[in-house]
Amino acid sequence: MVIDGDINDEDWLKAEWTDEFRDIEGSLKPDPYLPTRAKMLWDDEYFYFAAELKDPHVWATLVNHDEVIFIDNDFEIFIDAHNDRNRSDIKYPDHDSHKYYEFEMNAFNTTWDLFLDKPYRNGGMPLTNWEIKGLKTGVKVLGTINNPNDTDTGWTVEVAIPFSSITYGSGKYSIPADGTQYRVNFSRVQYDTDIIDGKYVKQKDANGKDLPCYNWVWSPQGVINMHYPERWGLAQFSDELVGTKKVPFIDYYSEEVKKYLWLIYYRQKEWVRENSGYTSSLRDLGLSEKEIIGNKQNFLTLESFKNYFIATIQPEDDQTIWSINQEGLVWQSRSDAK
């Protein structure tokens, strides 16, 4: 596949669009006034992305790689796939909310790629010198760029990210198997502008500061913050050739368990804001030691000290234990591990 920003290639035409993007806060805010949507494909080497951003006035300013691209209107990709932790007694699942990737690009095809060991809310630090080796990108402007004298249609983008680059540390990676799911989200940053002296200028507030940008996303976060990986969408990989068969989405029990772990996490964060430390009582969080999750009985435990906690969920018919801690790290182990 030639990556040049033209998304009218045969395979792209067969691929399904996402729903149109919504405001990052979801139903709390009006729907975007400009349409945005995306597509995904894959093969044994690359995870491919295409996006269509309608815009009557396409502009960009940044031209240097790894500049902070969201200063311009941009398109962003977030991926929480898998990692390279290696312990015999613990299995870290895909999309555990730690070790994830962010990619941004503007209409000049200027890019910024970065790696985060954990979300900013948990003390994460961006690694901006991390590079997506083998990255391919393309932009096609449907009109002109930085020309206020005409009306544009918008711009389209193509991105190809090698699976070999969706890793950090040992360099180990795997090609997704049929049915594998990644946490993925897309974001479009958009500014309101005026035309002054023949140039696009961001609109200002009464104090002369730039008005905040809009954040339009595939999977709304509920807050103005993309760094809640547990709230991203799920992208499921299929071995079926694009356009040949409608593949049903798989509702994995593990995802239901992780939703419940995140419920415990959020309630612990609410608790610690009002108290001197985390609670070790599930009842304080409105939960019990036995809960029905994914149509089966599960046993919950909670161990806490002042500054940290570990919550676990174990189904009654399995030795698998799912855990989450105060940093939002999710992992899987077994009660019969030696």
CSV table of C-alpha atoms in Angstrom, one decimal:
chain,number,residue,atom,x,y,z
A,1,MET,CA,0.0,0.0,0.0
A,2,VAL,CA,1.4,3.4,-1.0
A,3,ILE,CA,1.1,5.8,1.9
A,4,ASP,CA,0.6,9.2,0.4
A,5,GLY,CA,-2.6,10.6,2.1
A,6,ASP,CA,-4.9,9.5,-0.7
A,7,ILE,CA,-7.4,7.2,0.9
A,8,ASN,CA,-9.2,6.2,-2.3
A,9,ASP,CA,-7.1,3.0,-2.7
A,10,GLU,CA,-9.1,-0.2,-3.3
A,11,ASP,CA,-8.5,-1.6,0.2
A,12,TRP,CA,-9.4,1.7,1.9
A,13,LEU,CA,-12.6,1.9,-0.1
A,14,LYS,CA,-13.6,-1.5,1.2
A,15,ALA,CA,-12.8,-0.7,4.9
A,16,GLU,CA,-15.5,0.6,7.2
A,17,TRP,CA,-15.5,4.1,8.6
A,18,THR,CA,-15.7,4.7,12.3
A,19,ASP,CA,-18.6,6.7,13.6
A,20,GLU,CA,-18.1,10.4,13.2
A,21,PHE,CA,-16.0,11.8,16.0
A,22,ARG,CA,-17.7,13.4,19.0
A,23,ASP,CA,-16.6,16.0,21.6
A,24,ILE,CA,-14.1,14.5,24.0
A,25,GLU,CA,-16.5,15.2,26.9
A,26,GLY,CA,-19.3,13.2,25.1
A,27,SER,CA,-22.8,14.3,25.7
A,28,LEU,CA,-21.8,17.1,27.9
A,29,LYS,CA,-20.9,19.2,24.9
A,30,PRO,CA,-22.4,19.8,21.4
A,31,ASP,CA,-21.5,17.6,18.5
A,32,PRO,CA,-18.6,18.9,16.4
A,33,TYR,CA,-19.4,21.3,13.7
A,34,LEU,CA,-16.9,19.7,11.3
A,35,PRO,CA,-17.1,15.9,10.5
A,36,THR,CA,-14.1,13.6,11.2
A,37,ARG,CA,-13.9,9.9,10.8
A,38,ALA,CA,-11.3,7.2,10.5
A,39,LYS,CA,-10.5,3.7,9.2
A,40,MET,CA,-8.1,0.9,10.2
A,41,LEU,CA,-6.4,-2.0,8.3
A,42,TRP,CA,-3.5,-4.3,9.1
A,43,ASP,CA,-1.2,-6.9,7.6
A,44,ASP,CA,1.7,-8.9,9.0
A,45,GLU,CA,3.9,-5.8,9.2
A,46,TYR,CA,1.8,-2.7,9.7
A,47,PHE,CA,-1.1,-1.2,11.5
A,48,TYR,CA,-2.7,1.2,9.0
A,49,PHE,CA,-4.8,4.2,9.7
A,50,ALA,CA,-6.7,6.6,7.4
A,51,ALA,CA,-8.7,9.7,8.4
A,52,GLU,CA,-10.9,12.3,6.7
A,53,LEU,CA,-11.0,15.8,8.3
A,54,LYS,CA,-13.5,18.1,6.7
A,55,ASP,CA,-12.4,21.7,6.9
A,56,PRO,CA,-13.2,24.8,4.8
A,57,HIS,CA,-9.9,26.4,5.8
A,58,VAL,CA,-6.9,24.1,6.0
A,59,TRP,CA,-3.8,25.6,7.7
A,60,ALA,CA,-0.6,24.6,9.5
A,61,THR,CA,2.5,26.3,10.8
A,62,LEU,CA,4.8,23.6,12.3
A,63,VAL,CA,7.4,22.0,10.1
A,64,ASN,CA,9.9,20.3,12.5
A,65,HIS,CA,9.5,16.7,13.7
A,66,ASP,CA,8.7,16.3,17.4
A,67,GLU,CA,7.4,19.8,17.9
A,68,VAL,CA,4.2,20.0,20.0
A,69,ILE,CA,1.9,19.4,17.0
A,70,PHE,CA,-1.4,20.2,18.8
A,71,ILE,CA,-0.5,23.9,18.7
A,72,ASP,CA,-1.8,23.5,15.2
A,73,ASN,CA,-5.0,21.7,14.0
A,74,ASP,CA,-4.0,18.1,14.1
A,75,PHE,CA,-4.9,14.4,13.9
A,76,GLU,CA,-3.8,12.1,16.7
A,77,ILE,CA,-3.6,8.3,17.3
A,78,PHE,CA,-3.3,6.6,20.7
A,79,ILE,CA,-2.4,2.9,21.0
A,80,ASP,CA,-2.3,0.8,24.2
A,81,ALA,CA,-1.4,-2.6,22.8
A,82,HIS,CA,1.0,-4.9,24.5
A,83,ASN,CA,4.3,-4.7,26.4
A,84,ASP,CA,7.4,-6.6,27.2
A,85,ARG,CA,7.2,-7.4,30.9
A,86,ASN,CA,8.4,-10.9,31.5
A,87,ARG,CA,7.7,-12.8,34.7
A,88,SER,CA,6.7,-16.4,34.8
A,89,ASP,CA,4.0,-15.9,37.5
A,90,ILE,CA,2.4,-12.8,36.1
A,91,LYS,CA,0.8,-12.2,32.7
A,92,TYR,CA,0.3,-8.6,31.8
A,93,PRO,CA,-2.7,-8.3,29.4
A,94,ASP,CA,-2.9,-6.2,26.3
A,95,HIS,CA,-4.0,-2.6,27.0
A,96,ASP,CA,-3.1,-2.5,30.7
A,97,SER,CA,-3.1,1.3,30.7
A,98,HIS,CA,0.7,1.6,31.0
A,99,LYS,CA,3.3,1.7,28.3
A,100,TYR,CA,1.3,3.3,25.5
A,101,TYR,CA,1.9,5.4,22.4
A,102,GLU,CA,0.8,8.7,21.1
A,103,PHE,CA,1.2,10.0,17.5
A,104,GLU,CA,0.3,13.4,16.1
A,105,MET,CA,0.4,15.0,12.7
A,106,ASN,CA,-0.7,18.3,11.1
A,107,ALA,CA,-1.7,19.2,7.5
A,108,PHE,CA,2.0,19.8,6.6
A,109,ASN,CA,2.6,16.1,7.4
A,110,THR,CA,4.8,17.2,10.4
A,111,THR,CA,4.8,14.4,13.0
A,112,TRP,CA,5.3,13.9,16.7
A,113,ASP,CA,5.6,10.5,18.3
A,114,LEU,CA,6.0,9.8,22.0
A,115,PHE,CA,5.9,7.0,24.5
A,116,LEU,CA,4.4,7.1,28.0
A,117,ASP,CA,5.3,4.7,30.7
A,118,LYS,CA,2.0,5.5,32.5
A,119,PRO,CA,-0.6,8.3,32.4
A,120,TYR,CA,0.2,11.8,33.5
A,121,ARG,CA,-2.4,11.4,36.4
A,122,ASN,CA,-0.1,8.7,37.8
A,123,GLY,CA,3.1,10.5,37.4
A,124,GLY,CA,3.9,9.4,33.9
A,125,MET,CA,6.6,11.2,31.9
A,126,PRO,CA,6.5,11.4,28.1
A,127,LEU,CA,9.5,10.0,26.3
A,128,THR,CA,9.7,12.4,23.3
A,129,ASN,CA,12.9,11.0,21.9
A,130,TRP,CA,11.3,7.7,21.2
A,131,GLU,CA,10.8,7.1,17.5
A,132,ILE,CA,8.4,4.9,15.5
A,133,LYS,CA,11.0,3.1,13.4
A,134,GLY,CA,9.6,2.4,9.9
A,135,LEU,CA,6.8,4.9,10.3
A,136,LYS,CA,5.1,6.0,7.0
A,137,THR,CA,2.7,9.0,6.8
A,138,GLY,CA,1.0,11.0,4.1
A,139,VAL,CA,-1.3,14.0,3.8
A,140,LYS,CA,-3.6,15.0,1.0
A,141,VAL,CA,-5.0,18.5,1.2
A,142,LEU,CA,-8.4,18.8,-0.6
A,143,GLY,CA,-8.0,22.4,-1.6
A,144,THR,CA,-5.1,24.7,-0.6
A,145,ILE,CA,-3.2,25.2,2.6
A,146,ASN,CA,-2.7,28.5,4.4
A,147,ASN,CA,-4.8,30.3,1.7
A,148,PRO,CA,-7.8,32.2,3.2
A,149,ASN,CA,-8.9,33.3,-0.3
A,150,ASP,CA,-10.7,30.0,-1.2
A,151,THR,CA,-12.9,27.4,0.5
A,152,ASP,CA,-11.3,24.0,1.0
A,153,THR,CA,-12.9,20.6,1.4
A,154,GLY,CA,-10.5,19.4,4.1
A,155,TRP,CA,-7.6,17.0,4.4
A,156,THR,CA,-7.0,13.3,4.5
A,157,VAL,CA,-4.2,11.4,6.2
A,158,GLU,CA,-2.6,7.9,6.0
A,159,VAL,CA,-0.4,6.4,8.7
A,160,ALA,CA,1.4,3.0,8.7
A,161,ILE,CA,2.9,2.0,12.1
A,162,PRO,CA,5.0,-1.2,12.1
A,163,PHE,CA,4.0,-3.7,14.8
A,164,SER,CA,7.8,-4.0,15.5
A,165,SER,CA,7.7,-0.4,16.8
A,166,ILE,CA,4.7,-0.9,19.1
A,167,THR,CA,7.0,-2.0,21.9
A,168,TYR,CA,9.5,-0.6,24.3
A,169,GLY,CA,12.3,-2.1,26.4
A,170,SER,CA,13.4,-5.6,25.2
A,171,GLY,CA,12.0,-5.0,21.7
A,172,LYS,CA,9.8,-8.1,21.8
A,173,TYR,CA,6.6,-7.8,19.9
A,174,SER,CA,3.9,-10.0,18.3
A,175,ILE,CA,1.7,-9.8,15.3
A,176,PRO,CA,-2.0,-9.7,16.5
A,177,ALA,CA,-3.8,-13.0,16.3
A,178,ASP,CA,-7.4,-13.3,15.0
A,179,GLY,CA,-9.6,-11.7,17.7
A,180,THR,CA,-6.9,-9.7,19.4
A,181,GLN,CA,-8.1,-6.4,20.7
A,182,TYR,CA,-6.1,-3.2,21.2
A,183,ARG,CA,-7.2,-0.1,23.0
A,184,VAL,CA,-7.1,2.7,20.4
A,185,ASN,CA,-8.4,6.2,20.2
A,186,PHE,CA,-8.2,9.1,17.7
A,187,SER,CA,-8.4,12.8,18.4
A,188,ARG,CA,-8.7,15.8,16.2
A,189,VAL,CA,-7.6,19.2,17.6
A,190,GLN,CA,-9.3,22.1,16.0
A,191,TYR,CA,-9.0,25.9,16.7
A,192,ASP,CA,-11.4,28.6,15.7
A,193,THR,CA,-9.6,31.2,13.6
A,194,ASP,CA,-10.1,34.7,12.1
A,195,ILE,CA,-8.5,36.0,8.9
A,196,ILE,CA,-6.3,38.9,9.7
A,197,ASP,CA,-4.0,40.5,7.0
A,198,GLY,CA,-4.5,37.5,4.8
A,199,LYS,CA,-3.5,35.0,7.4
A,200,TYR,CA,-5.3,32.5,9.7
A,201,VAL,CA,-5.0,33.7,13.3
A,202,LYS,CA,-6.4,31.9,16.3
A,203,GLN,CA,-9.4,33.6,18.0
A,204,LYS,CA,-8.6,35.3,21.3
A,205,ASP,CA,-10.6,35.8,24.5
A,206,ALA,CA,-11.2,39.1,26.2
A,207,ASN,CA,-7.7,38.9,27.8
A,208,GLY,CA,-6.0,38.3,24.4
A,209,LYS,CA,-5.3,34.6,25.1
A,210,ASP,CA,-5.9,32.0,22.4
A,211,LEU,CA,-9.3,30.4,22.8
A,212,PRO,CA,-9.1,26.7,23.9
A,213,CYS,CA,-9.1,24.2,21.1
A,214,TYR,CA,-11.9,21.7,20.4
A,215,ASN,CA,-11.0,18.1,21.0
A,216,TRP,CA,-13.0,15.7,18.8
A,217,VAL,CA,-12.5,12.0,19.4
A,218,TRP,CA,-13.6,8.6,18.3
A,219,SER,CA,-14.2,7.3,21.9
A,220,PRO,CA,-15.3,10.1,24.3
A,221,GLN,CA,-13.3,10.3,27.5
A,222,GLY,CA,-15.8,12.2,29.6
A,223,VAL,CA,-13.0,14.6,30.6
A,224,ILE,CA,-10.7,16.9,28.6
A,225,ASN,CA,-7.8,14.5,28.8
A,226,MET,CA,-6.8,11.8,26.3
A,227,HIS,CA,-4.7,10.1,28.8
A,228,TYR,CA,-7.3,7.8,30.2
A,229,PRO,CA,-6.4,4.6,28.2
A,230,GLU,CA,-9.1,2.6,29.9
A,231,ARG,CA,-11.7,4.8,28.1
A,232,TRP,CA,-10.3,4.4,24.6
A,233,GLY,CA,-12.1,2.3,22.0
A,234,LEU,CA,-11.4,-1.3,21.3
A,235,ALA,CA,-10.1,-2.2,17.9
A,236,GLN,CA,-10.4,-5.9,17.1
A,237,PHE,CA,-8.1,-7.6,14.5
A,238,SER,CA,-9.6,-10.1,12.1
A,239,ASP,CA,-7.9,-12.5,9.7
A,240,GLU,CA,-10.8,-12.0,7.2
A,241,LEU,CA,-9.8,-10.0,4.1
A,242,VAL,CA,-11.3,-6.5,4.1
A,243,GLY,CA,-14.7,-6.2,2.5
A,244,THR,CA,-15.3,-10.0,2.4
A,245,LYS,CA,-17.2,-10.7,5.7
A,246,LYS,CA,-18.8,-8.9,8.5
A,247,VAL,CA,-17.0,-10.0,11.7
A,248,PRO,CA,-18.8,-9.9,15.0
A,249,PHE,CA,-17.2,-8.1,17.9
A,250,ILE,CA,-16.1,-10.3,20.7
A,251,ASP,CA,-17.2,-9.3,24.3
A,252,TYR,CA,-14.4,-10.8,26.3
A,253,TYR,CA,-15.0,-11.6,30.0
A,254,SER,CA,-11.6,-10.1,30.8
A,255,GLU,CA,-12.9,-6.7,29.6
A,256,GLU,CA,-15.9,-6.9,32.0
A,257,VAL,CA,-13.5,-7.7,34.8
A,258,LYS,CA,-11.2,-4.8,34.0
A,259,LYS,CA,-14.2,-2.4,33.9
A,260,TYR,CA,-14.9,-3.5,37.5
A,261,LEU,CA,-11.3,-3.1,38.5
A,262,TRP,CA,-11.5,0.5,37.2
A,263,LEU,CA,-14.7,1.0,39.2
A,264,ILE,CA,-12.7,0.1,42.3
A,265,TYR,CA,-9.8,2.4,41.2
A,266,TYR,CA,-12.1,5.4,40.6
A,267,ARG,CA,-13.9,4.9,44.0
A,268,GLN,CA,-10.5,4.6,45.8
A,269,LYS,CA,-9.4,7.9,44.2
A,270,GLU,CA,-12.6,9.5,45.4
A,271,TRP,CA,-12.1,8.1,48.9
A,272,VAL,CA,-8.5,9.2,49.2
A,273,ARG,CA,-9.5,12.8,48.3
A,274,GLU,CA,-11.8,12.9,51.3
A,275,ASN,CA,-9.7,10.9,53.7
A,276,SER,CA,-6.1,10.5,54.8
A,277,GLY,CA,-5.4,7.4,52.8
A,278,TYR,CA,-6.9,4.5,50.8
A,279,THR,CA,-9.5,2.3,52.4
A,280,SER,CA,-9.1,-1.5,52.8
A,281,SER,CA,-12.8,-2.0,53.1
A,282,LEU,CA,-14.8,-2.9,50.0
A,283,ARG,CA,-17.9,-1.8,51.8
A,284,ASP,CA,-16.5,1.8,52.1
A,285,LEU,CA,-16.5,1.8,48.3
A,286,GLY,CA,-20.1,0.4,48.0
A,287,LEU,CA,-18.9,-3.1,47.0
A,288,SER,CA,-19.0,-6.5,48.5
A,289,GLU,CA,-16.6,-9.5,48.5
A,290,LYS,CA,-18.8,-11.4,46.0
A,291,GLU,CA,-20.0,-9.8,42.8
A,292,ILE,CA,-21.6,-11.0,39.6
A,293,ILE,CA,-19.3,-10.0,36.7
A,294,GLY,CA,-19.7,-11.3,33.2
A,295,ASN,CA,-22.6,-13.6,34.3
A,296,LYS,CA,-20.4,-15.4,36.8
A,297,GLN,CA,-19.6,-15.2,40.5
A,298,ASN,CA,-16.4,-13.4,41.4
A,299,PHE,CA,-14.5,-12.9,44.6
A,300,LEU,CA,-13.0,-9.5,45.4
A,301,THR,CA,-10.2,-8.5,47.7
A,302,LEU,CA,-8.8,-5.2,48.7
A,303,GLU,CA,-5.5,-4.6,50.4
A,304,SER,CA,-4.6,-1.0,51.2
A,305,PHE,CA,-2.1,1.2,53.1
A,306,LYS,CA,-2.0,4.9,53.3
A,307,ASN,CA,-0.4,5.5,49.9
A,308,TYR,CA,-1.1,2.4,47.9
A,309,PHE,CA,-3.6,-0.3,47.3
A,310,ILE,CA,-4.1,-3.6,45.4
A,311,ALA,CA,-7.6,-4.8,44.4
A,312,THR,CA,-8.1,-8.3,43.0
A,313,ILE,CA,-11.0,-10.1,41.3
A,314,GLN,CA,-11.0,-13.9,40.8
A,315,PRO,CA,-13.9,-15.9,39.2
A,316,GLU,CA,-15.1,-18.8,41.3
A,317,ASP,CA,-14.5,-21.3,38.4
A,318,ASP,CA,-10.9,-20.2,37.5
A,319,GLN,CA,-7.5,-19.8,39.1
A,320,THR,CA,-7.0,-16.5,37.3
A,321,ILE,CA,-6.6,-13.4,39.4
A,322,TRP,CA,-7.0,-9.9,38.0
A,323,SER,CA,-5.4,-7.0,39.9
A,324,ILE,CA,-5.2,-3.2,39.8
A,325,ASN,CA,-3.1,-0.9,41.9
A,326,GLN,CA,-3.2,2.8,42.8
A,327,GLU,CA,-1.3,3.7,39.6
A,328,GLY,CA,-3.9,2.1,37.4
A,329,LEU,CA,-1.7,-0.8,36.4
A,330,VAL,CA,-3.8,-3.9,35.5
A,331,TRP,CA,-2.2,-7.4,35.5
A,332,GLN,CA,-3.2,-11.0,35.5
A,333,SER,CA,-1.7,-13.9,37.7
A,334,ARG,CA,-2.8,-17.3,38.9
A,335,SER,CA,-3.6,-18.5,42.4
A,336,ASP,CA,-1.8,-21.8,41.7
A,337,ALA,CA,1.4,-20.2,40.4
A,338,LYS,CA,4.6,-21.5,42.0
